Coordinates of C-alpha atoms in Angstrom, one line a residue:
Chain A
X86 CA 0.3 4.6 19.6
X87 CA -0.2 4.5 15.9
X88 CA -2.1 1.6 14.6
X89 CA -4.7 0.8 11.9
X90 CA -6.6 -2.3 12.5
X91 CA -9.6 -4.1 11.1
X92 CA -12.5 -5.6 12.9
X93 CA -12.9 -8.7 10.6
X94 CA -10.1 -10.6 8.8
X95 CA -12.6 -12.1 6.3
X96 CA -16.0 -11.1 4.9
X97 CA -18.2 -13.3 2.8
X98 CA -21.1 -11.7 0.9
X99 CA -23.6 -12.8 -1.8
X100 CA -23.2 -11.4 -5.3
X101 CA -25.4 -8.3 -5.6
X102 CA -25.5 -7.5 -1.9
X103 CA -23.8 -4.5 -0.3
X104 CA -20.5 -5.0 1.5
X105 CA -19.2 -3.1 4.5
X106 CA -15.6 -3.3 5.5
X107 CA -14.6 -1.7 8.8
X108 CA -11.4 -0.2 10.1
X109 CA -10.3 1.4 13.4
X110 CA -7.5 3.8 13.7
X111 CA -5.7 5.4 16.6
X112 CA -3.8 8.4 15.3
X113 CA -5.8 11.6 15.6
X114 CA -3.1 13.5 13.5
X115 CA -3.9 11.7 10.3
X116 CA -4.7 13.9 7.3
X117 CA -6.1 11.3 4.9
X118 CA -7.6 7.9 5.1
X119 CA -7.3 5.6 2.1
X120 CA -8.7 2.3 0.9
X121 CA -6.7 0.0 -1.3
X122 CA -7.8 -3.2 -3.0
X123 CA -5.3 -6.0 -3.6
X124 CA -6.1 -8.9 -5.9
X125 CA -4.2 -12.1 -5.6
X126 CA -0.7 -11.8 -7.1
X127 CA -1.0 -8.1 -7.7
X128 CA 0.0 -4.9 -6.0
X129 CA -2.5 -2.7 -4.1
X130 CA -4.7 -0.5 -6.1
X131 CA -6.1 2.8 -4.9
X132 CA -9.9 2.8 -4.5
X133 CA -10.8 6.0 -2.7
X134 CA -9.5 8.4 0.0
X135 CA -11.1 10.8 2.4
X136 CA -9.7 13.8 4.1
X137 CA -9.9 14.1 7.8
X138 CA -12.2 17.2 7.6
X139 CA -14.9 15.1 5.8
X140 CA -17.2 12.4 7.0
X141 CA -18.4 10.9 3.8
X142 CA -17.1 10.5 0.2
X143 CA -18.6 8.6 -2.7
X144 CA -17.1 7.1 -5.7
X145 CA -18.2 4.7 -8.3
X146 CA -20.1 2.0 -6.3
X147 CA -18.0 2.8 -3.2
X148 CA -18.6 5.0 -0.3
X149 CA -16.2 5.8 2.5
X150 CA -17.4 6.9 5.9
X151 CA -15.2 8.5 8.5
X152 CA -16.3 8.8 12.2
X153 CA -13.6 10.8 14.0
X154 CA -15.4 10.6 17.3
X155 CA -14.9 6.9 17.5
X156 CA -11.9 6.7 15.1
X157 CA -13.7 4.5 12.7
X158 CA -13.5 4.2 8.9
X159 CA -15.6 2.1 6.7
X160 CA -15.8 1.2 3.0
X161 CA -19.2 0.4 1.5
X162 CA -19.4 -1.4 -1.8
X163 CA -22.7 -1.4 -3.5
X164 CA -24.0 -4.4 -5.5
X165 CA -20.9 -6.4 -4.8
X166 CA -19.6 -8.3 -7.9
X167 CA -17.3 -11.3 -8.2
X168 CA -14.5 -9.0 -9.4
X169 CA -14.7 -7.3 -6.0
X170 CA -13.2 -10.4 -4.4
X171 CA -9.8 -9.2 -3.0
X172 CA -8.0 -8.1 0.2
X173 CA -9.0 -4.6 1.2
X174 CA -6.6 -2.4 3.2
X175 CA -7.3 0.8 5.0
X176 CA -4.5 3.1 5.5
X177 CA -3.9 6.5 7.2
X178 CA -1.6 9.1 6.0
X179 CA 0.2 10.9 8.8
X180 CA 0.6 14.6 8.7
X181 CA 3.6 15.4 6.6
X182 CA 2.8 13.1 3.7
X183 CA 5.2 10.3 3.5
X184 CA 4.2 8.1 6.4
X185 CA 1.3 5.9 5.4
X186 CA 0.3 3.3 8.0
X187 CA -1.5 0.3 6.5
X188 CA -3.8 -2.1 8.3
X189 CA -3.5 -5.9 8.0
X190 CA -6.3 -6.2 5.5
X191 CA -9.7 -7.8 5.2
X192 CA -10.3 -10.5 2.6
X193 CA -13.7 -10.2 0.8
X194 CA -15.2 -13.3 -0.7
X195 CA -18.1 -12.8 -3.1
X196 CA -20.4 -15.8 -3.5
X197 CA -22.1 -16.3 -6.8
Chain B
X119 CA 1.7 2.9 -20.5
X120 CA 3.3 0.3 -18.2
X121 CA 2.9 2.2 -14.9
X122 CA 5.2 0.7 -12.2
X123 CA 7.3 -2.2 -13.2
X124 CA 9.4 -4.3 -10.8
X125 CA 12.1 -6.8 -11.6
X126 CA 12.6 -9.6 -10.8
X127 CA 9.2 -11.1 -9.8
X128 CA 10.6 -13.9 -7.8
X129 CA 14.0 -14.6 -6.3
X130 CA 15.5 -17.1 -3.8
X131 CA 18.7 -16.0 -2.0
X132 CA 21.0 -17.7 0.4
X133 CA 21.8 -16.0 3.7
X134 CA 24.5 -13.5 3.2
X135 CA 24.0 -13.0 -0.6
X136 CA 23.3 -9.6 -2.0
X137 CA 20.8 -8.5 -4.6
X138 CA 19.2 -5.4 -6.1
X139 CA 15.5 -5.0 -6.8
X140 CA 14.7 -2.6 -9.7
X141 CA 11.6 -0.4 -9.9
X142 CA 10.8 1.7 -12.9
X143 CA 7.9 4.0 -13.5
X144 CA 6.9 5.8 -16.7
X145 CA 4.4 8.3 -15.2
X146 CA 7.0 11.1 -14.4
X147 CA 6.2 10.8 -10.7
X148 CA 8.5 12.6 -8.3
X149 CA 7.9 10.4 -5.3
X150 CA 8.8 6.7 -5.1
X151 CA 8.6 4.2 -2.3
X152 CA 9.6 0.7 -1.3
X153 CA 7.4 -1.4 1.0
X154 CA 7.5 -4.9 2.3
X155 CA 4.4 -7.0 2.9
X156 CA 4.5 -9.9 5.4
X157 CA 1.6 -12.4 6.1
X158 CA -1.1 -11.0 8.3
X159 CA 0.4 -7.5 8.2
X160 CA 0.0 -4.4 6.2
X161 CA 2.6 -2.8 4.0
X162 CA 5.5 -1.2 5.9
X163 CA 7.6 1.5 4.4
X164 CA 11.3 0.7 3.9
X165 CA 12.7 3.8 2.1
X166 CA 11.3 6.5 0.0
X167 CA 12.5 9.2 -2.4
X168 CA 11.1 12.7 -3.0
X169 CA 13.0 13.2 -6.3
X170 CA 16.0 12.2 -8.4
X171 CA 19.1 12.0 -6.2
X172 CA 17.3 11.9 -2.9
X173 CA 16.4 9.1 -0.5
X174 CA 15.1 8.8 3.0
X175 CA 14.4 6.2 5.6
X176 CA 11.0 4.8 6.3
X177 CA 9.7 2.6 9.1
X178 CA 11.9 -0.4 8.6
X179 CA 15.1 0.7 6.8
X180 CA 17.7 -1.6 8.5
X181 CA 19.4 -4.1 6.2
X182 CA 18.4 -2.2 3.0
X183 CA 19.9 0.6 0.9
X184 CA 18.3 2.5 -2.0
X185 CA 19.4 4.8 -4.8
X186 CA 17.5 7.1 -7.1
X187 CA 20.0 8.1 -9.8
X188 CA 17.3 8.6 -12.4
X189 CA 13.8 10.0 -11.8
X190 CA 12.2 6.9 -13.3
X191 CA 14.1 4.3 -11.4
X192 CA 14.3 3.4 -7.7
X193 CA 16.6 0.6 -6.7
X194 CA 16.4 -1.4 -3.4
X195 CA 19.5 -3.3 -2.3
X196 CA 20.1 -6.0 0.2
X197 CA 23.8 -6.2 1.0
X198 CA 23.7 -9.3 3.1
X199 CA 20.4 -11.1 3.0
X200 CA 18.9 -12.6 6.1
X201 CA 15.9 -15.0 6.5
X202 CA 14.0 -12.1 8.2
X203 CA 14.0 -10.3 4.9
X204 CA 11.9 -13.0 3.3
X205 CA 8.9 -11.0 2.2
X206 CA 7.0 -9.6 -0.8
X207 CA 8.4 -6.2 -1.8
X208 CA 6.3 -3.6 -3.5
X209 CA 7.5 -0.4 -5.2
X210 CA 5.1 2.5 -5.5
X211 CA 5.1 6.0 -7.0
X212 CA 2.9 9.0 -6.6
X213 CA 2.5 12.4 -8.2
X214 CA 1.4 14.2 -5.1
X215 CA 3.5 14.8 -2.0
X216 CA 0.6 13.3 0.1
X217 CA 0.7 9.9 -1.5
X218 CA -2.9 8.9 -1.1
X219 CA -3.1 7.8 -4.7
X220 CA 0.0 5.7 -5.0
X221 CA 0.5 3.4 -7.9
X222 CA 2.0 0.0 -7.0
X223 CA 4.1 -2.5 -9.0
X224 CA 3.2 -6.2 -9.1
X225 CA 5.6 -7.1 -6.3
X226 CA 8.8 -9.2 -5.9
X227 CA 8.5 -12.3 -3.8
X228 CA 11.9 -12.8 -2.1
X229 CA 12.8 -15.9 -0.1
X230 CA 16.0 -16.0 1.9
X231 CA 17.1 -19.5 2.9

């Protein structure tokens, strides 16, 4: 079936360390995989996406890795800052465009 | 540039009452979406629109109706609210058909008692 899940519901890291948030997916037909950040009381905010024909994509302080063999997606945040504290959602965009399946989210705590 | 604006931000309804949530975007996006977010779950798509005058059902459309009379506005209606519709509702819009970079509003917290 279609599902997007997360290995850890919460992640606590020290300021300045790197963070890795993991996600598993089950639908092989997904075209895109997306990471969103949601701060308390706000709507989700797009971070980065990766197309299914890629295995790595880098942005500003973030890197997304896609392993289609094991259906695993990860978001790496370099030099984690207090402003990175939020809930992070992975999502997959099913072929056709309009159906985006969201995972339940991982809450990232950054300790000063 | 306000982006995506939702009104109201909070609302409490009694079972059986009706209401309309308004979403407005000023980015000239063709595609608009309504999601609901429940505790411990990701966002689930209720309805979406691919352009002015069009609407389509998402994953969880039952109990909701939508209208897109103007390109910049997408309305979500609850005709007879039920406690199961207690949730946080998010509107989003996107420029591309494949909505990887969707812009979300601040959300509407709805409680049905």
